[in-house]
mmCIF file with all atom_site columns, C-alpha atoms in Angstrom:
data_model
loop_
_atom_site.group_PDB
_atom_site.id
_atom_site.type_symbol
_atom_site.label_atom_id
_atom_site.label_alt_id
_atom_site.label_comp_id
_atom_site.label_asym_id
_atom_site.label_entity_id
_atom_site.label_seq_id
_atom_site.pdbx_PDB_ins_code
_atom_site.Cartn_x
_atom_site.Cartn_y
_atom_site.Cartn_z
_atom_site.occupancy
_atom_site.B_iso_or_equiv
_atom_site.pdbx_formal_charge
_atom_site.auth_seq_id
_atom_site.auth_comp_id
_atom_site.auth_asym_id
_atom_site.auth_atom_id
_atom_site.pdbx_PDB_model_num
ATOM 1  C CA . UNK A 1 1  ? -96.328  41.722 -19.184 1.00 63.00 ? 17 UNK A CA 1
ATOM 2  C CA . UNK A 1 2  ? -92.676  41.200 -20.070 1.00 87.00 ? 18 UNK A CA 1
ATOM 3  C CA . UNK A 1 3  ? -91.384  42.779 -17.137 1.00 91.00 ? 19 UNK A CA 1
ATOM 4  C CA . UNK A 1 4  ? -91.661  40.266 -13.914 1.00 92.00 ? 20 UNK A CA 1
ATOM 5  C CA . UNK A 1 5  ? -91.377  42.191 -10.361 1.00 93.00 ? 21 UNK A CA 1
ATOM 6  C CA . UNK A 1 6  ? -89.327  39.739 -7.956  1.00 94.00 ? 22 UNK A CA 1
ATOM 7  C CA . UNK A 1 7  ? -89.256  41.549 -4.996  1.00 95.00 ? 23 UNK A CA 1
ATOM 8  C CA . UNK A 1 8  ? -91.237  39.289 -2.730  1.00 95.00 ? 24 UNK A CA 1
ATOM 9  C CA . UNK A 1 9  ? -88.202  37.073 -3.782  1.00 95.00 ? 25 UNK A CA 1
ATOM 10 C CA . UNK A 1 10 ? -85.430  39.813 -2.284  1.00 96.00 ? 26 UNK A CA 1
ATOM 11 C CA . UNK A 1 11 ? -87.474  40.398 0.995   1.00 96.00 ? 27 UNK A CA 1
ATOM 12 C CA . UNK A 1 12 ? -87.519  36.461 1.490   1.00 96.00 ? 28 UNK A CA 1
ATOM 13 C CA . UNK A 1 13 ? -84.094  36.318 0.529   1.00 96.00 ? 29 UNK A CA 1
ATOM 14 C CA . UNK A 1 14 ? -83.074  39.021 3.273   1.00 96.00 ? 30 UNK A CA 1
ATOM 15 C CA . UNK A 1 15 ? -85.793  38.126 5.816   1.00 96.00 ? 31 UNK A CA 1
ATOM 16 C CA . UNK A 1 16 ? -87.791  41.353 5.719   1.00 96.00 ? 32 UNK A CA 1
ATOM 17 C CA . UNK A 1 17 ? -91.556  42.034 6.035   1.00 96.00 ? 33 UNK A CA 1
ATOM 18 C CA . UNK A 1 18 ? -93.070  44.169 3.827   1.00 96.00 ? 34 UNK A CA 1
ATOM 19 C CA . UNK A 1 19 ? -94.250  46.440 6.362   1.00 96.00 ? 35 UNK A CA 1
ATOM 20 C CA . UNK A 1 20 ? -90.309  47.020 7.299   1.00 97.00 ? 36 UNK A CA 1
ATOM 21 C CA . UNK A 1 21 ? -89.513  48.032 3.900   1.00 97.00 ? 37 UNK A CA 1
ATOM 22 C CA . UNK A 1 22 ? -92.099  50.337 4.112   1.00 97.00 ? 38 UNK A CA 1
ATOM 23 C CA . UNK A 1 23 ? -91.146  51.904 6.638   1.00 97.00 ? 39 UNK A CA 1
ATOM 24 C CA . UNK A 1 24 ? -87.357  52.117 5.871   1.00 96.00 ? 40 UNK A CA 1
ATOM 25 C CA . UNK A 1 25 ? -88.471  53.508 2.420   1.00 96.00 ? 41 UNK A CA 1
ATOM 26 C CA . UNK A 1 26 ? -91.228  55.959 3.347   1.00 95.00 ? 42 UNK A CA 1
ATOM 27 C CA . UNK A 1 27 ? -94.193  54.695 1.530   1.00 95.00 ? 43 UNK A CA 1
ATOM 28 C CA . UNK A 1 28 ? -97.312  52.247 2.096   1.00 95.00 ? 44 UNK A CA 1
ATOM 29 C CA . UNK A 1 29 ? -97.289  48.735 3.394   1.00 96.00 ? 45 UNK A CA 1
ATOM 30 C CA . UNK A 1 30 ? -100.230 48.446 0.419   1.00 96.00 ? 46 UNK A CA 1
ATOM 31 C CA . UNK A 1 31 ? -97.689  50.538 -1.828  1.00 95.00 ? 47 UNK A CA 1
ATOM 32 C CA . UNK A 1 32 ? -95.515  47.612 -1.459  1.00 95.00 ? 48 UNK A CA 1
ATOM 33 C CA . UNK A 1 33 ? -98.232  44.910 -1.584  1.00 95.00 ? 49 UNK A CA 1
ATOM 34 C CA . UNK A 1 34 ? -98.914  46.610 -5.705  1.00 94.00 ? 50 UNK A CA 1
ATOM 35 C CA . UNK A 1 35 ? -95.369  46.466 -6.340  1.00 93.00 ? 51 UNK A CA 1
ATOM 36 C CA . UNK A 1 36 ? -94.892  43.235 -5.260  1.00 92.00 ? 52 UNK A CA 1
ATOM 37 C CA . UNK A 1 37 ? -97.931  41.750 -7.404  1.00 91.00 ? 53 UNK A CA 1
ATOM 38 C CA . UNK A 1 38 ? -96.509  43.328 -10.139 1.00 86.00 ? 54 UNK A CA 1
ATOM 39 C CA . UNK A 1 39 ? -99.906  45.493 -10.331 1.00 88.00 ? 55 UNK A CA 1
ATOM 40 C CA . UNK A 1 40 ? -97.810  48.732 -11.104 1.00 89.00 ? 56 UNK A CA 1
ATOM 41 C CA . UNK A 1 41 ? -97.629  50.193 -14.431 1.00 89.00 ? 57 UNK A CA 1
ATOM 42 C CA . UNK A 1 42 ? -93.956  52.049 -13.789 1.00 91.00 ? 58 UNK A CA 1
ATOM 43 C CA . UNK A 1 43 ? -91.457  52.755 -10.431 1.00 93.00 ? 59 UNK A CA 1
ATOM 44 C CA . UNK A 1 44 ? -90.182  55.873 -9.689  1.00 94.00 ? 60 UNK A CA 1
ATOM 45 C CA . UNK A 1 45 ? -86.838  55.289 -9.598  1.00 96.00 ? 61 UNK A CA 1
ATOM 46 C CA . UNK A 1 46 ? -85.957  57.326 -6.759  1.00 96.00 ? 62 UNK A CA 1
ATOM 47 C CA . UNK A 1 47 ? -88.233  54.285 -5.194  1.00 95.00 ? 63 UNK A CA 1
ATOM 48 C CA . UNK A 1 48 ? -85.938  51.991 -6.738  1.00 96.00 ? 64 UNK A CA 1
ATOM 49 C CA . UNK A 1 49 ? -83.265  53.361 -5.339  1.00 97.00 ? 65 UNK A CA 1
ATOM 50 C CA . UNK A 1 50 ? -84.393  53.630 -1.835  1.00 97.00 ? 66 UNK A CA 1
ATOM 51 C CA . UNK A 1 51 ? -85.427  49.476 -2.184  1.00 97.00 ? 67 UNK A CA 1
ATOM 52 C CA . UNK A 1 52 ? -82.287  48.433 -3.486  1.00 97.00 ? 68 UNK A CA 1
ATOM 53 C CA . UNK A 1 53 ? -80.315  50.228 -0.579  1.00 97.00 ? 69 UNK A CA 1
ATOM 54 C CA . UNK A 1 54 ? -82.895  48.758 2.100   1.00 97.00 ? 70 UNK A CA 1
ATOM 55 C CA . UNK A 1 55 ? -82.520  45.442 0.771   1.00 97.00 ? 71 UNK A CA 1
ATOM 56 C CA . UNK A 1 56 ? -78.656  45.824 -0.489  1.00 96.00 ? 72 UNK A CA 1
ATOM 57 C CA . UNK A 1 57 ? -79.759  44.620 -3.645  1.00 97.00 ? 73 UNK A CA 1
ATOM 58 C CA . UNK A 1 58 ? -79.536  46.103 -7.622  1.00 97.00 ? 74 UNK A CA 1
ATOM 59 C CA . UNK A 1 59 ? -82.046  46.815 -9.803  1.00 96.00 ? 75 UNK A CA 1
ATOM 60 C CA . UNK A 1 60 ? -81.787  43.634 -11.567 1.00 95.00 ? 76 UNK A CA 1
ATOM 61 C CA . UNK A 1 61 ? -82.331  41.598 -8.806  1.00 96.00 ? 77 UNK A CA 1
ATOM 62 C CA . UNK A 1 62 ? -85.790  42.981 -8.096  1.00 95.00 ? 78 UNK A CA 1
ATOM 63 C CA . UNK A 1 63 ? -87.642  43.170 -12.043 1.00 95.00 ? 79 UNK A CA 1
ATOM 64 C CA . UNK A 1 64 ? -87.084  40.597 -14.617 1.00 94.00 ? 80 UNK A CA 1
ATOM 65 C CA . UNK A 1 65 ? -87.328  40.256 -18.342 1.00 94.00 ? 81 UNK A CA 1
ATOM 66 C CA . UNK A 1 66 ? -89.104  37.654 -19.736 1.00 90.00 ? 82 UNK A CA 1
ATOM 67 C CA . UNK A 1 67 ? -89.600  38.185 -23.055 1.00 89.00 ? 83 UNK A CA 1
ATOM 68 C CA . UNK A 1 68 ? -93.099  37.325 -24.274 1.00 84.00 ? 84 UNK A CA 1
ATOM 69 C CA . UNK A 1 69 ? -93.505  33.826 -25.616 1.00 82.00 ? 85 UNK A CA 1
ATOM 70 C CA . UNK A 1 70 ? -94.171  33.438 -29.553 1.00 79.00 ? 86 UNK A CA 1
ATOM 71 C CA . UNK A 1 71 ? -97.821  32.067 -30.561 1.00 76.00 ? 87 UNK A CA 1
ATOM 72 C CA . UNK A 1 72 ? -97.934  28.295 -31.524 1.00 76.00 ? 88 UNK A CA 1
ATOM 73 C CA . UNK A 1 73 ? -99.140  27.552 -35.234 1.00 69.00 ? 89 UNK A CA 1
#
């Protein structure tokens, strides 16, 4: 998938546990766990919002585009 989820990245970055972004946020420590995999197919983005304020952090930081590599011949 094109789309890479980083935020395992931002918690290390800001020394938080998944289980206290969970809580700050209002959802599952597994909720987190999915996201963080990358094992979601889509983000609310009133979720977004609340992870980017909890980590002080923009969208950006959090999912990635890599665009797919081209086959080989």
């Amino acid at each position: 998938m094109p789309i890479i989820v980083e935020l395992d990245v931002m918690l290390a970055r800001r020394k938080m546990r998944s289980r206290e972004l969970a809580e700050r946020i209002g959802i599952t420590e597994q909720n987190v766990s999915l996201l963080k995999s990358g094992k979601v197919k889509g983000i609310r983005f009133e979720t977004l919002e609340q992870i980017c304020a909890a980590l002080e952090c923009q969208p950006g930081d959090i999912l990635v585009y890599q665009p797919p590599e081209e086959p080989k011949d």
